PDB file of C-alpha atoms in Angstrom:
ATOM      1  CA  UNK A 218     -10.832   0.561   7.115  1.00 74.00           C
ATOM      2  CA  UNK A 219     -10.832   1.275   3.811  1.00 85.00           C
ATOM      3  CA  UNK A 220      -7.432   2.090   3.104  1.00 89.00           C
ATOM      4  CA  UNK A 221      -6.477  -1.599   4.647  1.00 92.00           C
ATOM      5  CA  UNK A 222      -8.924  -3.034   1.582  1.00 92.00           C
ATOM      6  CA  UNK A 223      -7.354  -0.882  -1.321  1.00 90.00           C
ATOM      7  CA  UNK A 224      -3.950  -2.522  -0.130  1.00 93.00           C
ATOM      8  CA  UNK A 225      -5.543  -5.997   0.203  1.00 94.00           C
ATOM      9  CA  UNK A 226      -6.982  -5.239  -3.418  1.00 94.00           C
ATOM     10  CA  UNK A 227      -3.489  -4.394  -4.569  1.00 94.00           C
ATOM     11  CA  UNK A 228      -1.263  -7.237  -3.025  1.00 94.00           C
ATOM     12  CA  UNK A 229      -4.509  -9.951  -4.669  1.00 95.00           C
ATOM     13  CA  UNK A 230      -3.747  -8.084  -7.951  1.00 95.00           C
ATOM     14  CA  UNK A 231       0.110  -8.611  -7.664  1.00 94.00           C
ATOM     15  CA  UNK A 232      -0.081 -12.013  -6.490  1.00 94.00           C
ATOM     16  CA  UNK A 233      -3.342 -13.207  -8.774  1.00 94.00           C
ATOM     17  CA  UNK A 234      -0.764 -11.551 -12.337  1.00 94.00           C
ATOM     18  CA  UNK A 235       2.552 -13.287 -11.109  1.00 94.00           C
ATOM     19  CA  UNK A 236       2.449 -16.821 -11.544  1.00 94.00           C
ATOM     20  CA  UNK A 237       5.709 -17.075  -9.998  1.00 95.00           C
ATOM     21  CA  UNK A 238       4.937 -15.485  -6.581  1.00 95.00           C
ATOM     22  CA  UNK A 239       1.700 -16.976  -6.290  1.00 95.00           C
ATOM     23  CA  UNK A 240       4.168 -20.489  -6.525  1.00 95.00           C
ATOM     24  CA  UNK A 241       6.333 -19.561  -4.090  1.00 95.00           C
ATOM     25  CA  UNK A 242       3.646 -18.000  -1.177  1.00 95.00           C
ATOM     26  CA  UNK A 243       1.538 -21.034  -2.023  1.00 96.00           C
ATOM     27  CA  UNK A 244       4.771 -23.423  -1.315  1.00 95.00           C
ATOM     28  CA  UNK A 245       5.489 -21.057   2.032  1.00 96.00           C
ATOM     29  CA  UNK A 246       2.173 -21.682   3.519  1.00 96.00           C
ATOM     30  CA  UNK A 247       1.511 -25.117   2.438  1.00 95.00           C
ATOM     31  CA  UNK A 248       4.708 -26.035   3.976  1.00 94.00           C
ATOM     32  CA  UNK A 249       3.912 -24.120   6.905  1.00 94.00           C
ATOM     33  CA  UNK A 250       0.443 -25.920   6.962  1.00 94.00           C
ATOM     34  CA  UNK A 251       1.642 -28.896   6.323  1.00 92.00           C
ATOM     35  CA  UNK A 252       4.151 -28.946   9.792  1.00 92.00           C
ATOM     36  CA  UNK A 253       1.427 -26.854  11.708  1.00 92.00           C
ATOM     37  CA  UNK A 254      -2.211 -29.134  11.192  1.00 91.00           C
ATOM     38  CA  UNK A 255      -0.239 -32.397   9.585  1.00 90.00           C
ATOM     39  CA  UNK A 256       2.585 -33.428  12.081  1.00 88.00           C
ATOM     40  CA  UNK A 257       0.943 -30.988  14.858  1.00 87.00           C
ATOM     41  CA  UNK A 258       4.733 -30.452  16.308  1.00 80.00           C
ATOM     42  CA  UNK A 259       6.087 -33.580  15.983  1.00 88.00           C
ATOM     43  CA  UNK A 260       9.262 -34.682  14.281  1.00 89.00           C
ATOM     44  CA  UNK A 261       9.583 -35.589  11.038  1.00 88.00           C
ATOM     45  CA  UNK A 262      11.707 -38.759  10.311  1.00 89.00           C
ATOM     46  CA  UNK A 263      13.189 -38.827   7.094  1.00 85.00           C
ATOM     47  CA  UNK A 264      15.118 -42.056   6.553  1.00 88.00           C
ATOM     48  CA  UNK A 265      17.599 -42.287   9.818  1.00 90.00           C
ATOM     49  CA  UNK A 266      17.572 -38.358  10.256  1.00 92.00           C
ATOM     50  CA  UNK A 267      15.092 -36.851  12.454  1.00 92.00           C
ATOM     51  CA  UNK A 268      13.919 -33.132  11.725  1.00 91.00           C
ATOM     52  CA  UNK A 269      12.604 -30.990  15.097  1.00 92.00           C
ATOM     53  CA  UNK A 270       9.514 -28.482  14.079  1.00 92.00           C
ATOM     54  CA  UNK A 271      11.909 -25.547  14.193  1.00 93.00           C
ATOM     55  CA  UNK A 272      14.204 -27.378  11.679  1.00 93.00           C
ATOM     56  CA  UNK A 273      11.467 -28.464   9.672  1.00 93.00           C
ATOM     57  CA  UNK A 274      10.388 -24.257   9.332  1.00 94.00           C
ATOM     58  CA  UNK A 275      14.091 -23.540   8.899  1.00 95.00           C
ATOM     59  CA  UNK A 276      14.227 -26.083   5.726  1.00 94.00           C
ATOM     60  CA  UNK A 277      10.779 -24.354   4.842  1.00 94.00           C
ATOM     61  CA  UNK A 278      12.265 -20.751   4.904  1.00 95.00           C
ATOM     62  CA  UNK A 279      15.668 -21.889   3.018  1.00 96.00           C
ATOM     63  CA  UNK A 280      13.422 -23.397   0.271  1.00 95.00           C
ATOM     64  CA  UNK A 281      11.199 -20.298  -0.265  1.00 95.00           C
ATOM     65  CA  UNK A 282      13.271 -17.310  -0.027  1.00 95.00           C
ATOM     66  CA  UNK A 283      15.424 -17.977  -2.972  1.00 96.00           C
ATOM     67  CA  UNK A 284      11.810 -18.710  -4.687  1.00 95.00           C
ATOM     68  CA  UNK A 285      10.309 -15.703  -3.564  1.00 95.00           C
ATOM     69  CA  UNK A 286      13.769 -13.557  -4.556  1.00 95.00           C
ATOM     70  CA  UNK A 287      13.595 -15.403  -8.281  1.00 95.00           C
ATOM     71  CA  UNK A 288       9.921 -13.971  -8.439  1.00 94.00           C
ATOM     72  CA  UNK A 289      10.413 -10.752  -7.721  1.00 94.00           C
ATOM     73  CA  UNK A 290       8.512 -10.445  -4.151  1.00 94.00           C
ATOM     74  CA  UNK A 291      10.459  -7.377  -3.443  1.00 95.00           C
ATOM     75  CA  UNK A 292       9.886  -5.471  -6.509  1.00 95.00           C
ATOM     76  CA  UNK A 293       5.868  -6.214  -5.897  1.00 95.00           C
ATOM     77  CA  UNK A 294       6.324  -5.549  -2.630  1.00 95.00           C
ATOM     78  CA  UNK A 295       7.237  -1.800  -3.230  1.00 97.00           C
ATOM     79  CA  UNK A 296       4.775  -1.905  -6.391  1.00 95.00           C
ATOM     80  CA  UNK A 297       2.146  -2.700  -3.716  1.00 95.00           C
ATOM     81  CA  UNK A 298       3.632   0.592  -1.182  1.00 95.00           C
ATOM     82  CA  UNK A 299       3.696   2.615  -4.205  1.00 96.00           C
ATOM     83  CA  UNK A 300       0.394   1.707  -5.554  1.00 95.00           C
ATOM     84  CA  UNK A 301      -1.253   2.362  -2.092  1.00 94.00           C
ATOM     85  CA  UNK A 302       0.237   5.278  -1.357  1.00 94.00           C
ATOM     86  CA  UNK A 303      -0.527   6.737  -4.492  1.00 94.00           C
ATOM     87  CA  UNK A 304      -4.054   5.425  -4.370  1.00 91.00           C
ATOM     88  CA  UNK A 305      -4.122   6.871  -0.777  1.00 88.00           C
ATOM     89  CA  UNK A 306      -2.730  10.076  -1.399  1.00 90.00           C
ATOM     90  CA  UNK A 307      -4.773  10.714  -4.297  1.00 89.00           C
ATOM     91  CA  UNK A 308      -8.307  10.392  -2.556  1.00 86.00           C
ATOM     92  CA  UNK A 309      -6.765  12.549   0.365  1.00 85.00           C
ATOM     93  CA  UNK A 310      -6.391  15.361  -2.241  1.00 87.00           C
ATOM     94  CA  UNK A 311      -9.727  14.865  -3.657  1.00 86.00           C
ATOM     95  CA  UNK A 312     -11.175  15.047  -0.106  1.00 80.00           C
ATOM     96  CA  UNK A 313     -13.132  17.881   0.187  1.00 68.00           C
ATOM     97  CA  UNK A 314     -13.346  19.489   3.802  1.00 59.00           C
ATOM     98  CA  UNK A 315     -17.147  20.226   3.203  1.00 55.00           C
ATOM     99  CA  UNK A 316     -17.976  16.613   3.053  1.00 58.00           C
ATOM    100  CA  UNK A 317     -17.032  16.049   6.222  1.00 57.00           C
ATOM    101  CA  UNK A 318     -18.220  19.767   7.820  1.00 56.00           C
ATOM    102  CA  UNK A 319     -21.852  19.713   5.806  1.00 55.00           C
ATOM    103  CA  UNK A 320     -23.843  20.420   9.290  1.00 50.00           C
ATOM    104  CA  UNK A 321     -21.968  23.323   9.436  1.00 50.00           C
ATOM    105  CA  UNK A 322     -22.408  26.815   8.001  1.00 47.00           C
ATOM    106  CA  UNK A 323     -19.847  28.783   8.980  1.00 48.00           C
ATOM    107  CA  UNK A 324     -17.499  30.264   6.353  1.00 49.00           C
ATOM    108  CA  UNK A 325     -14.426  28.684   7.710  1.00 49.00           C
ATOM    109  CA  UNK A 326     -15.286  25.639   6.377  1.00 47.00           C
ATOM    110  CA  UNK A 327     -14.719  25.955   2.644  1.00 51.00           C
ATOM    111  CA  UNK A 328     -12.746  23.470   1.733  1.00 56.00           C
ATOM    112  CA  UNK A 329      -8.843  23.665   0.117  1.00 56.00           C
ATOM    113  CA  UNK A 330      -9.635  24.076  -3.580  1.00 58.00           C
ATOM    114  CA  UNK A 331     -12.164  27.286  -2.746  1.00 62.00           C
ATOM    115  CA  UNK A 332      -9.683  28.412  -0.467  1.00 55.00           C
ATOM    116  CA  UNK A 333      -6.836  28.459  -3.365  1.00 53.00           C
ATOM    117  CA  UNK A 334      -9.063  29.671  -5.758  1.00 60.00           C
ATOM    118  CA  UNK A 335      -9.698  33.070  -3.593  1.00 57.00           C
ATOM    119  CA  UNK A 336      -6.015  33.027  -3.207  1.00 54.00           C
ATOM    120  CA  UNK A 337      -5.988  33.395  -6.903  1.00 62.00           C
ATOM    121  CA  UNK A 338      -8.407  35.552  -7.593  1.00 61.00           C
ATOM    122  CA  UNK A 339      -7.855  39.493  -7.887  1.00 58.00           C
ATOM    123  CA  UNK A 340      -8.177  40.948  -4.601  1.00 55.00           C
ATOM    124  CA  UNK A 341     -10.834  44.456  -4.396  1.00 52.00           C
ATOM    125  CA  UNK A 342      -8.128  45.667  -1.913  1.00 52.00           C
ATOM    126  CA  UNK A 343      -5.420  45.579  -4.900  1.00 50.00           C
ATOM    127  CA  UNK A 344      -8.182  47.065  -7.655  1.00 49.00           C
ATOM    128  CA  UNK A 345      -5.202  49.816  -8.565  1.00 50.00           C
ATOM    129  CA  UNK A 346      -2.702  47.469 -10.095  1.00 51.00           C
ATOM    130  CA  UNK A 347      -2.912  46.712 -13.499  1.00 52.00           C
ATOM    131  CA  UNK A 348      -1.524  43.308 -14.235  1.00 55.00           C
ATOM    132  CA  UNK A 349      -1.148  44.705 -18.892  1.00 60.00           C
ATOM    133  CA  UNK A 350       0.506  47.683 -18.022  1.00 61.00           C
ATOM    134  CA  UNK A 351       4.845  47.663 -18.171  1.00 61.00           C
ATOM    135  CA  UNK A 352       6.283  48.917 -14.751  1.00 60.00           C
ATOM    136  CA  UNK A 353       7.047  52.405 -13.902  1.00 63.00           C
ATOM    137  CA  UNK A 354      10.714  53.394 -14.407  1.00 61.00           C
ATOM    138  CA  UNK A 355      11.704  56.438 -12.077  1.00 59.00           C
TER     139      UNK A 355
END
C-alpha cells in the first residue's frame, strides 16, 4: 500500500514539473473524455466524412503519441521506475527485522546490521591471532 503511493507521489511530481507532458496526458484524456461522456459512442460527422468511435480513438492515439514522444514520456517514465525503486529499495535496507519481531525475545531475531556487525567483530575463538604482527616465514 504504501509503495503504490510513493510511485503515485513520483509520477504527480514528473507530470506536475513537465509542462509538456502534463499537455499531452491532458489532450489524451480529454479526447478520450470527450468521445466517451460527449458523443457516448456515436459517430462523429465531420463535414461529409463520418468517424466510428474506434476511429475517433485511433485519430486520438495518432495525435498524442508523437506529443507524448516530443515530451519526453519515456525518459519520465523510467525516471519514475528508477525513482521508485530506489526509494523502495532504500527503506527495504533500512528495515530493521526487530521492528517487525518486537514480541519476540529470542536471539535469532537481531536484525541484519547486528548480525554484520558480530560478523565483524573479533571472534574470542580466534583471541591468538594478532592482526599488527607480520606473518611467520618458515
Amino acid at each position: 500500500g504504501n509503495y503504490y503511493m510513493v510511485v503515485l507521489l513520483l509520477i504527480t511530481y514528473c507530470v506536475v514539473t513537465n509542462p509538456l507532458l502534463l499537455i499531452a496526458l491532458s489532450i489524451l484524456c480529454g479526447g478520450c473524455l470527450y468521445i466517451n461522456s460527449f458523443l457516448n459512442g456515436r459517430s462523429l460527422r465531420f463535414g461529409s466524412k463520418e468517424f466510428t468511435t474506434a476511429q475517433q480513438y485511433a485519430l486520438v492515439i495518432c495525435v498524442s503519441i508523437p506529443m507524448l514522444l516530443l515530451a519526453g514520456a519515456t525518459s519520465s517514465v523510467f525516471w519514475v521506475i528508477g525513482a521508485s525503486f530506489f526509494v523502495i529499495l532504500l527503506h527495504a535496507v533500512s528495515y530493521s527485522a526487530e521492528d517487525d519481531n518486537s514480541s519476540i525475545s529470542d536471539s535469532s531475531s537481531a536484525s541484519i546490521g547486528s548480525r554484520f556487525q558480530q560478523f565483524l567483530a573479533p571472534s574470542s575463538t580466534n583471541s591468538s591471532i594478532e592482526m599488527d604482527q607480520p606473518p611467520v616465514s618458515v
